[in-house]
Amino acid sequence: MIKVLDSFVADKIAAGEVIERPVSAVKELVENSIDAGAGSIIVEIRNGGKSYIRVTDDGCGISFDEAETAFLRHATSKISGITDLDNIVSLGFRGEALASISAVSRLTMVTRRAEDMSGVKIVLHGGRVVSKDRTGCNKGTTVIAEDLFYNTPARRKFMKTDAREASSVIELIQQYAVCYAGIRFMMINNGITLFTTDGDGDPYNVIRMLYPTIAKHGLLHVENEHVKGYVSDPGSTMNTRKGQLFFVNGRLVSSTVIEKGLEEGYHGRIFSGFPAAVLFIEAEPCDIDVNIHPGKQEIRFLRQDEVKKDISEAVSTAVMSGSGIPKGFVRSIEKTLEKQLNIPAQQKDETEQTSIREFLKNLDRHDPYEMPETVETSAAAEVTETMYVPVSSPAEAEPEVIHKPAPFDFADLVFKGYVFNTYIIMQSKDDLYIFDQHAAHERVFYEKFMRGYNNSAHSPQPVLTSFTITVSNDVYSMSGEWLGDLIRMGYDIEDFGDCTFIVRGIPPYMSAGEAEGFARGYAEATGEAGGSNKVVIDKLITRSCKSAVKAHDVLSEHEINDLMSELAKCDNPYSCPHGRPTFIRISSYDIERSFRRK
Ligand code: ADP
Ligand code: MG
């Protein structure tokens, strides 16, 4: 017999699509508060939000008469007709959130409009109104959702541990606090206030407070017509995309178009890891489709290429202003190229550049290095590559990336110089070698670490002065998932409260500096990877090694020799743990050819 579903059943089914986890409920409630014009929003959760979620705002409130209507499916004050869908400016618009949350919890809403003498308290269980009374209360709205999914056991099973659910909620609130820097956000977890932002309207203050790991990446200011925010210096990347926050019209979104635009803005200067970025993007409401996912996280741009270009240009400007290379240097290389390629000298600058690029594009060669988008904005590393752009016999004249050319004898190498505080120049009889000190150090550290980890007793070696590491709130709340690993690796590390851990002992196979960077990198990477099986741990170790090693530490010749002999001992001296080459080779023949001696 075919039956029309009872509306409460239908709500429970539909709710699953919108409200998957506590964090989805929190997201909807916070968005309602923002839409209500709140200046202050308090979010409180217990047990990861499973047993208790409270969102309190000082927004416009709801009248006594409309309090019940708000819980009806498709009841919304935000759109009225189908044409409105093209011009969505508020965060919520489906009129489903309150209906969905109330369908799967025991919900209490207390609300009052400024103009009303008294407020209203309405209680719903599983979507049914249990009581509705007038009450005295502050202006604004409080929604309390308890025992989430108490009546949908199947859904309950999909929830993760309390710590993980809490972490997602905290992360979400951190993100909104950055995006809506003009709103004061308070986050309370299991009775403890984790943070309160100023609400002074400056996102940078919030980033500094809630994302110290992003802020320390030397943020550069991005500003053009539609794209504003901050990006990290190309030299400092993070292990995960967690340092990337994109907001489109005030909505936190994920979008591969934005990710690509961001990446392109660096013109290939990011070798491993991800840049940190907080970008606020404005788009015409009619140019975006926010309706493709019930959780609304994913966004589709109708003019993808334009958006990507806008972002990459804005990022590029910021990155170049931060650490661009002198124009004269690039131009002299261009001039050389121009001569080599026999391009008529009288052409104007722009055409010169284009024709060089065109020419190179048309050369039928399999270039592992793509030409930079614009020659002017290319980085030092790329210029090196450009310098060796071939004259007549392209494929041979390129610097060759060495993939295990065994046997390779480090003993043949003679130290010749050290440039850009990063690259070590060595020479053998017939070849010139350029070593990347950072990649080499990463490789050395990684192998030393793995050997130590596999062979030593892992008993911590006490440090003279203990040090502390501070992590973000979301990482802190998941310490159960990474702290134990560090202790097993040989750390004497202990929770010191307030997102801080004190380290009194370090693994015997690390220096203090390495140990600090590694622990921090490991904690940060855990949130992304999840789980704790061996493969994941290996991956985390690989990633975290990067944090243990600093670029641009100026090395003495003595240290360079040490690094070389350490590298020579490695099982795989040819690449860093992330697969970047540790050194490249340029043969004397290549050099002579470039000077047309051969
Ligand atoms: P939507 O946000 O898509 O309109 P919701 O189910 O989330 O749908 O909310 C229904 C309606 O209830 C909203 O349109 C709004 O009028 C009202 N509302 C919900 N939360 C609040 C709040 N915190 N303050 C004021 N009004 C609210
Ligand atoms: Mg809503």
XYZ file of C-alpha atoms and ligand atoms in Angstrom:
626
model
C 0.000 0.000 0.000
C 1.373 3.311 -0.952
C 1.182 5.881 1.826
C 1.981 9.489 1.899
C 4.730 9.875 4.444
C 3.839 11.468 7.682
C 5.439 14.904 7.564
C 7.557 14.181 10.641
C 9.018 11.129 8.953
C 9.693 13.118 5.837
C 11.454 15.723 7.935
C 13.656 13.131 9.552
C 14.704 11.787 6.160
C 15.290 15.216 4.710
C 17.124 16.383 7.799
C 19.809 13.840 7.156
C 20.701 15.665 3.978
C 21.276 18.984 5.634
C 22.193 18.029 9.183
C 24.783 15.290 8.979
C 26.766 16.025 12.095
C 26.755 18.474 14.985
C 28.898 20.846 12.971
C 26.235 21.105 10.274
C 23.652 22.114 12.886
C 26.023 24.685 14.367
C 26.746 26.050 10.925
C 23.071 26.614 10.157
C 22.394 28.216 13.532
C 25.376 30.546 13.301
C 24.407 31.550 9.778
C 20.921 32.363 11.031
C 22.464 34.567 13.710
C 24.625 36.352 11.156
C 21.605 36.835 8.892
C 19.757 38.242 11.913
C 22.351 41.014 12.128
C 24.021 39.809 15.311
C 26.950 41.758 16.744
C 27.810 38.972 19.130
C 27.426 35.212 18.809
C 28.081 32.655 21.527
C 28.503 29.018 20.549
C 28.534 26.398 23.238
C 28.816 22.643 22.761
C 29.128 19.609 24.976
C 30.318 16.171 23.924
C 31.259 17.442 20.517
C 27.760 18.868 20.139
C 26.135 15.462 20.362
C 24.444 16.109 23.684
C 24.251 19.889 23.631
C 24.534 22.754 21.171
C 23.718 26.332 22.072
C 23.904 29.347 19.792
C 23.028 32.701 21.313
C 22.912 35.959 19.387
C 21.843 39.551 19.880
C 20.208 39.778 16.482
C 16.748 40.827 15.403
C 14.834 38.042 17.137
C 11.498 36.500 16.126
C 8.023 37.599 17.118
C 5.715 35.439 19.260
C 3.437 34.796 16.313
C 6.211 33.698 13.969
C 8.136 31.544 16.401
C 6.337 28.408 15.265
C 6.370 29.272 11.584
C 10.143 29.414 11.620
C 10.180 25.655 12.194
C 8.039 24.797 9.206
C 9.861 23.366 6.231
C 10.486 25.984 3.560
C 9.524 28.714 5.973
C 11.909 31.553 5.430
C 11.870 35.288 5.678
C 14.706 35.533 3.215
C 13.309 34.751 -0.200
C 9.835 34.984 -1.554
C 9.827 33.865 -5.144
C 11.873 31.887 -7.600
C 13.526 34.971 -9.118
C 15.017 35.776 -5.734
C 17.164 32.676 -6.013
C 19.392 34.527 -8.460
C 20.093 37.252 -5.961
C 20.861 35.508 -2.740
C 22.693 37.761 -0.334
C 21.805 36.138 2.979
C 23.468 32.940 4.139
C 20.337 30.887 4.689
C 17.609 30.736 2.129
C 16.084 27.317 2.001
C 13.993 27.692 5.112
C 14.957 24.182 6.103
C 17.520 24.478 8.844
C 15.313 24.982 11.862
C 12.859 22.368 10.600
C 15.679 19.891 10.049
C 17.473 20.466 13.337
C 14.281 20.333 15.369
C 13.284 17.098 13.619
C 16.343 15.265 14.947
C 16.807 16.791 18.408
C 15.108 18.196 21.489
C 15.159 21.847 20.651
C 14.484 24.963 22.695
C 14.366 28.415 21.214
C 14.168 31.563 23.323
C 13.845 34.751 21.333
C 12.777 38.379 21.591
C 12.683 41.252 19.156
C 13.915 44.608 20.440
C 10.482 46.127 20.012
C 8.622 43.432 22.004
C 8.076 43.637 25.749
C 8.420 39.908 26.275
C 9.984 37.095 24.360
C 8.912 33.556 23.592
C 10.224 30.171 24.586
C 9.271 27.337 22.299
C 10.223 23.677 22.814
C 10.094 21.004 20.119
C 10.894 17.310 20.382
C 11.542 15.508 17.141
C 9.943 18.387 15.303
C 6.714 18.459 17.338
C 5.950 21.528 19.397
C 5.881 20.520 23.055
C 5.349 23.951 24.572
C 5.272 27.601 23.674
C 5.234 30.316 26.314
C 5.904 33.982 26.738
C 9.057 34.656 28.676
C 11.334 37.444 29.730
C 14.678 37.339 27.939
C 17.386 39.392 26.294
C 16.941 40.780 22.843
C 18.060 38.245 20.282
C 17.802 34.510 19.911
C 19.086 31.455 21.698
C 18.675 28.038 20.131
C 19.568 24.981 22.191
C 19.605 21.619 20.409
C 20.042 18.643 22.734
C 20.529 14.935 22.083
C 21.139 15.271 18.379
C 19.844 12.280 16.369
C 18.252 10.771 19.502
C 15.423 9.538 17.300
C 17.512 8.524 14.281
C 19.923 5.844 15.550
C 21.269 5.151 12.059
C 22.469 8.717 11.743
C 23.998 8.607 15.209
C 26.370 5.864 14.144
C 27.985 8.135 11.575
C 29.159 10.609 14.154
C 32.829 10.559 15.028
C 34.387 10.775 18.473
C 33.398 13.685 20.702
C 36.849 15.189 20.243
C 36.624 15.054 16.470
C 33.130 16.484 16.309
C 34.180 19.247 18.710
C 37.223 19.969 16.623
C 35.081 20.442 13.513
C 32.782 22.833 15.329
C 35.658 24.843 16.787
C 37.316 25.012 13.380
C 34.093 26.253 11.841
C 33.672 29.003 14.421
C 37.288 30.057 13.958
C 36.572 30.400 10.247
C 33.434 32.460 10.742
C 35.247 34.633 13.267
C 37.807 35.505 10.597
C 35.226 36.097 7.923
C 32.933 38.153 10.136
C 35.582 40.020 12.051
C 32.986 42.637 12.966
C 31.090 40.072 15.033
C 32.276 39.069 18.479
C 32.464 35.267 18.613
C 32.732 33.290 21.823
C 33.395 29.553 21.712
C 32.677 27.371 24.724
C 33.527 23.672 24.738
C 32.498 21.435 27.646
C 32.143 24.433 29.928
C 35.478 25.977 29.011
C 35.668 29.220 27.065
C 38.185 28.625 24.300
C 38.256 32.081 22.801
C 36.433 35.365 22.453
C 37.232 37.562 19.498
C 37.186 41.363 19.638
C 34.654 41.931 16.904
C 36.590 45.069 15.953
C 36.279 44.377 12.243
C 39.936 43.610 11.549
C 40.328 40.070 10.198
C 44.076 40.188 10.712
C 43.603 40.436 14.485
C 41.392 37.375 14.417
C 43.858 35.467 12.261
C 46.633 36.298 14.716
C 44.534 35.138 17.637
C 42.992 31.990 16.161
C 45.459 30.971 13.488
C 48.893 31.707 14.905
C 50.269 29.101 12.527
C 48.920 30.994 9.518
C 49.898 34.407 10.868
C 53.498 33.384 11.373
C 53.813 32.648 7.664
C 54.688 36.252 6.867
C 51.328 37.152 5.413
C 51.213 39.452 2.445
C 48.258 41.708 1.895
C 46.117 40.974 -1.156
C 43.895 43.674 -2.474
C 42.204 44.223 -5.758
C 38.683 45.025 -6.773
C 37.066 41.688 -6.039
C 39.691 39.802 -4.080
C 41.013 40.838 -0.691
C 42.821 39.108 2.120
C 46.183 37.614 2.928
C 48.516 35.039 1.453
C 51.743 33.567 2.725
C 55.162 34.259 1.385
C 56.041 31.628 -1.237
C 58.926 30.449 0.907
C 56.726 29.255 3.733
C 54.050 26.724 3.036
C 51.931 24.571 5.285
C 51.570 20.838 5.271
C 47.866 20.912 4.656
C 45.178 23.037 3.071
C 43.948 23.879 6.545
C 45.647 27.225 6.223
C 43.427 28.149 3.286
C 40.172 29.903 3.956
C 38.048 31.149 1.102
C 35.005 33.297 1.590
C 32.758 34.236 -1.281
C 30.262 36.936 -0.404
C 30.711 36.111 3.243
C 30.211 32.425 2.762
C 32.945 29.958 3.592
C 33.373 27.805 0.513
C 35.597 25.194 -0.952
C 36.365 25.610 -4.601
C 38.977 24.128 -6.845
C 38.712 27.209 -9.050
C 39.892 29.372 -6.156
C 42.582 26.865 -5.201
C 43.890 26.901 -8.758
C 43.784 30.699 -8.978
C 45.733 30.931 -5.746
C 48.309 28.439 -6.907
C 48.730 30.125 -10.277
C 49.345 33.401 -8.505
C 52.590 31.931 -7.202
C 53.804 31.082 -10.694
C 55.197 27.738 -9.760
C 57.123 29.035 -6.789
C 55.480 26.587 -4.420
C 57.326 23.309 -4.620
C 55.700 21.361 -1.855
C 52.957 21.975 0.621
C 50.280 24.610 0.366
C 50.395 28.351 0.743
C 48.419 29.800 3.622
C 45.692 32.099 2.390
C 42.671 33.901 3.704
C 40.775 35.313 0.746
C 37.571 37.290 0.699
C 36.076 37.197 -2.750
C 33.194 39.275 -3.934
C 31.105 38.002 -6.780
C 27.833 39.131 -8.289
C 25.169 36.936 -6.732
C 23.947 36.080 -10.230
C 27.419 34.783 -11.164
C 27.582 32.092 -8.533
C 25.578 29.023 -7.807
C 25.515 28.214 -4.125
C 22.716 25.805 -4.533
C 24.624 22.781 -5.728
C 25.219 21.189 -2.347
C 22.776 20.935 0.517
C 25.526 21.880 2.952
C 26.347 24.836 0.722
C 30.096 24.453 1.192
C 30.833 23.984 -2.436
C 30.367 26.828 -4.821
C 30.157 26.995 -8.582
C 31.228 30.023 -10.536
C 29.498 30.666 -13.787
C 32.565 32.501 -15.099
C 35.280 30.253 -13.775
C 38.142 31.513 -15.905
C 37.560 35.125 -14.969
C 37.416 34.288 -11.291
C 40.581 32.235 -11.507
C 42.393 35.007 -13.350
C 41.219 37.645 -10.885
C 42.497 35.622 -7.978
C 45.776 34.684 -9.552
C 46.463 38.312 -10.504
C 45.659 39.583 -7.042
C 47.838 36.933 -5.419
C 50.616 37.463 -7.916
C 50.733 41.200 -7.209
C 50.965 40.510 -3.495
C 53.599 37.841 -3.838
C 55.755 39.913 -6.149
C 55.589 42.993 -3.992
C 56.709 40.874 -1.085
C 59.709 39.274 -2.640
C 59.922 40.173 -6.279
C 63.261 40.127 -7.982
C 64.774 43.282 -9.451
C 63.441 43.926 -12.887
C 66.807 44.749 -14.371
C 68.041 41.285 -13.692
C 65.195 39.657 -15.509
C 65.408 42.076 -18.361
C 69.042 41.341 -18.979
C 68.228 37.668 -19.242
C 65.409 38.459 -21.597
C 67.800 40.455 -23.749
C 70.149 37.518 -23.929
C 67.313 35.247 -24.855
C 66.071 37.672 -27.409
C 69.435 37.684 -29.137
C 69.752 33.974 -28.976
C 66.375 33.530 -30.525
C 67.022 36.140 -33.200
C 63.976 38.170 -32.410
C 64.067 41.606 -34.038
C 65.279 44.093 -31.459
C 62.981 46.953 -32.420
C 59.839 45.293 -31.105
C 58.147 46.837 -28.096
C 58.587 45.326 -24.644
C 55.288 43.539 -24.513
C 55.547 41.989 -27.918
C 59.077 40.976 -27.141
C 57.962 39.024 -24.187
C 55.045 37.476 -25.951
C 57.078 36.485 -28.937
C 59.748 34.897 -26.807
C 57.112 32.905 -25.031
C 55.387 32.028 -28.250
C 58.645 30.980 -29.764
C 59.484 28.773 -26.842
C 56.021 27.307 -26.839
C 56.356 26.413 -30.454
C 59.639 24.644 -29.995
C 58.786 21.028 -30.144
C 60.353 19.935 -26.925
C 59.146 18.260 -23.825
C 59.974 20.872 -21.325
C 59.626 19.733 -17.727
C 59.623 23.391 -16.716
C 56.765 25.408 -18.040
C 57.560 28.926 -18.959
C 56.306 31.355 -16.369
C 53.120 33.221 -17.278
C 54.883 36.536 -17.421
C 58.609 36.758 -17.512
C 58.647 39.791 -15.223
C 56.964 38.035 -12.394
C 59.007 34.900 -12.437
C 60.910 33.902 -9.358
C 64.617 33.581 -8.882
C 64.438 29.829 -9.217
C 62.608 30.114 -12.490
C 65.053 32.601 -13.828
C 67.737 30.028 -13.330
C 65.696 27.681 -15.444
C 65.004 30.376 -17.989
C 68.701 31.079 -18.235
C 69.246 27.646 -19.528
C 66.473 27.823 -22.011
C 68.212 26.301 -24.902
C 69.475 27.844 -28.035
C 69.567 25.304 -30.762
C 69.478 21.975 -29.079
C 66.935 22.518 -26.335
C 66.451 19.145 -24.762
C 70.146 18.603 -24.125
C 70.920 22.018 -22.787
C 68.454 21.916 -19.929
C 69.597 21.314 -16.407
C 69.119 17.692 -15.821
C 67.263 16.482 -12.798
C 69.058 13.482 -11.495
C 67.032 10.405 -10.780
C 69.254 7.914 -9.004
C 72.242 7.933 -11.350
C 73.981 5.251 -9.324
C 76.770 5.018 -8.531
C 77.268 8.619 -7.560
C 80.402 9.588 -5.767
C 80.168 12.542 -3.463
C 83.901 12.316 -2.878
C 84.503 13.798 -6.332
C 82.772 17.028 -5.446
C 84.625 20.218 -4.666
C 82.889 23.112 -2.920
C 82.704 26.165 -5.181
C 80.255 28.524 -3.641
C 77.066 29.269 -1.839
C 74.346 31.485 -3.320
C 71.033 32.986 -2.170
C 71.731 31.508 1.271
C 70.142 28.341 -0.054
C 72.046 26.834 -2.932
C 75.373 25.109 -2.647
C 77.502 24.995 -5.755
C 79.776 21.990 -6.162
C 81.894 20.909 -9.053
C 83.216 17.602 -10.262
C 85.562 17.134 -13.181
C 82.948 17.648 -15.897
C 79.830 18.819 -14.131
C 78.471 21.609 -12.042
C 76.041 20.702 -9.269
C 73.566 22.924 -7.491
C 72.340 21.550 -4.177
C 69.237 22.838 -2.453
C 70.307 23.051 1.169
C 66.736 22.792 2.416
C 65.854 19.704 0.402
C 69.154 18.100 1.355
C 68.658 18.796 5.031
C 65.122 17.434 4.872
C 66.405 14.206 3.360
C 69.143 13.883 5.974
C 66.764 14.585 8.817
C 64.163 12.191 7.473
C 66.573 9.274 7.244
C 68.135 10.061 10.592
C 64.693 10.230 12.096
C 63.501 6.980 10.553
C 66.671 5.184 11.655
C 66.323 6.578 15.151
C 62.680 5.757 15.259
C 63.212 2.180 14.142
C 66.336 1.403 16.166
C 66.519 3.440 19.334
C 64.795 2.835 22.635
C 62.779 6.033 22.271
C 63.614 7.188 25.767
C 63.476 10.954 25.908
C 66.635 12.904 26.327
C 65.976 15.699 28.825
C 66.469 19.218 27.549
C 68.139 21.847 29.711
C 65.473 24.445 29.121
C 62.049 23.015 28.497
C 60.088 24.724 25.750
C 56.428 24.978 24.893
C 54.527 24.601 21.684
C 51.197 26.266 21.097
C 48.641 24.884 18.668
C 45.304 26.116 17.413
C 42.125 25.218 19.277
C 40.984 22.563 16.847
C 44.340 20.798 16.939
C 44.369 21.100 20.726
C 41.005 19.449 21.083
C 42.307 16.468 19.116
C 45.518 16.059 21.081
C 44.384 12.533 21.944
C 45.257 11.615 18.374
C 48.801 12.932 18.122
C 50.193 13.387 21.609
C 50.591 9.639 22.130
C 52.509 9.288 18.855
C 54.984 11.961 19.913
C 55.490 10.293 23.282
C 56.131 6.977 21.528
C 58.674 8.714 19.307
C 60.615 9.772 22.390
C 59.145 13.101 23.427
C 58.522 13.984 27.053
C 55.571 16.222 26.322
C 52.644 17.190 28.461
C 49.450 19.197 28.135
C 50.074 22.588 29.736
C 46.560 23.912 29.213
C 45.396 26.803 27.054
C 46.405 25.160 23.750
C 49.966 24.804 24.983
C 52.175 21.775 25.537
C 55.379 21.706 27.499
C 58.307 19.670 26.184
C 60.843 18.538 28.773
C 62.571 15.834 26.792
C 63.164 15.137 23.107
C 64.025 12.057 21.051
C 67.767 11.369 21.312
C 68.127 11.439 17.549
C 66.969 15.055 17.114
C 68.396 18.462 17.896
C 66.262 20.808 19.999
C 65.386 22.955 17.000
C 64.410 19.953 14.906
C 62.382 18.472 17.727
C 60.371 21.637 18.155
C 59.590 22.065 14.464
C 58.780 18.399 14.072
C 56.362 18.247 17.002
C 54.533 21.308 15.785
C 54.345 20.021 12.212
C 53.169 16.627 13.373
C 50.361 18.055 15.498
C 49.219 20.297 12.701
C 49.238 17.541 10.100
C 47.209 15.142 12.244
C 44.000 17.065 11.851
C 44.160 16.622 8.122
C 45.254 13.011 7.856
C 43.132 11.399 10.556
C 43.412 7.844 11.795
C 46.533 6.446 13.339
C 47.616 3.462 11.304
C 51.184 3.046 10.203
C 50.751 4.402 6.706
C 49.249 7.593 8.074
C 52.022 7.951 10.624
C 54.638 7.500 7.898
C 52.931 10.156 5.865
C 52.786 12.509 8.819
C 56.443 11.979 9.553
C 57.332 12.703 5.947
C 55.350 15.914 6.045
C 56.504 16.963 9.462
C 60.170 16.658 8.559
C 59.674 19.747 6.490
C 58.745 21.752 9.557
C 61.854 20.559 11.326
C 64.135 22.159 8.777
C 64.391 25.849 8.037
C 65.270 27.383 4.700
C 67.560 30.367 4.491
C 69.592 29.450 7.542
C 72.954 30.692 6.449
C 75.438 27.818 6.541
C 79.156 28.062 7.126
C 81.510 26.134 4.865
C 82.068 23.731 7.699
C 78.331 23.115 8.017
C 78.035 22.701 4.280
C 80.688 19.981 4.361
C 78.851 18.273 7.202
C 75.599 18.422 5.300
C 77.271 16.954 2.207
C 78.778 14.048 4.078
C 75.473 13.382 5.846
C 73.687 13.448 2.512
C 76.247 11.087 1.031
C 75.306 8.561 3.718
C 71.627 8.635 2.843
C 69.920 5.695 1.191
C 68.400 8.078 -1.301
C 70.388 11.306 -1.498
C 68.706 12.368 -4.729
C 65.422 13.714 -3.515
C 63.830 15.102 -0.377
C 61.111 13.010 1.304
C 58.523 14.937 -0.702
C 60.117 14.043 -3.995
C 61.795 17.316 -4.854
C 65.341 16.940 -6.164
C 68.087 17.644 -3.644
C 70.415 18.680 -6.432
C 70.582 19.297 -10.149
C 73.454 18.844 -12.565
C 74.584 21.055 -15.401
C 77.347 19.644 -17.516
C 80.248 21.742 -18.696
C 79.150 20.789 -22.183
C 75.728 22.393 -21.558
C 77.385 25.546 -20.369
C 79.702 25.747 -23.318
C 76.823 25.223 -25.663
C 74.896 28.037 -24.061
C 77.828 30.303 -24.807
C 77.941 28.943 -28.328
C 81.400 27.587 -27.858
C 80.228 24.194 -29.060
P 16.477 30.138 6.442
O 17.637 30.610 7.247
O 16.892 29.370 5.246
O 15.496 31.235 6.157
P 15.862 28.623 8.748
O 15.063 27.394 8.957
O 17.282 28.572 9.099
O 15.682 29.060 7.272
O 15.180 29.788 9.531
C 13.811 30.101 9.260
C 13.528 31.540 9.594
O 13.597 31.743 11.005
C 14.521 32.526 9.014
O 14.186 32.907 7.705
C 14.434 33.692 9.983
O 13.365 34.540 9.635
C 14.089 33.018 11.295
N 15.308 32.845 12.140
C 16.006 31.722 12.301
N 17.039 31.910 13.164
C 16.963 33.192 13.564
C 17.754 34.004 14.456
N 18.815 33.528 15.096
N 17.364 35.287 14.634
C 16.292 35.787 13.976
N 15.530 35.078 13.132
C 15.843 33.800 12.910
Mg 19.000 29.392 8.055
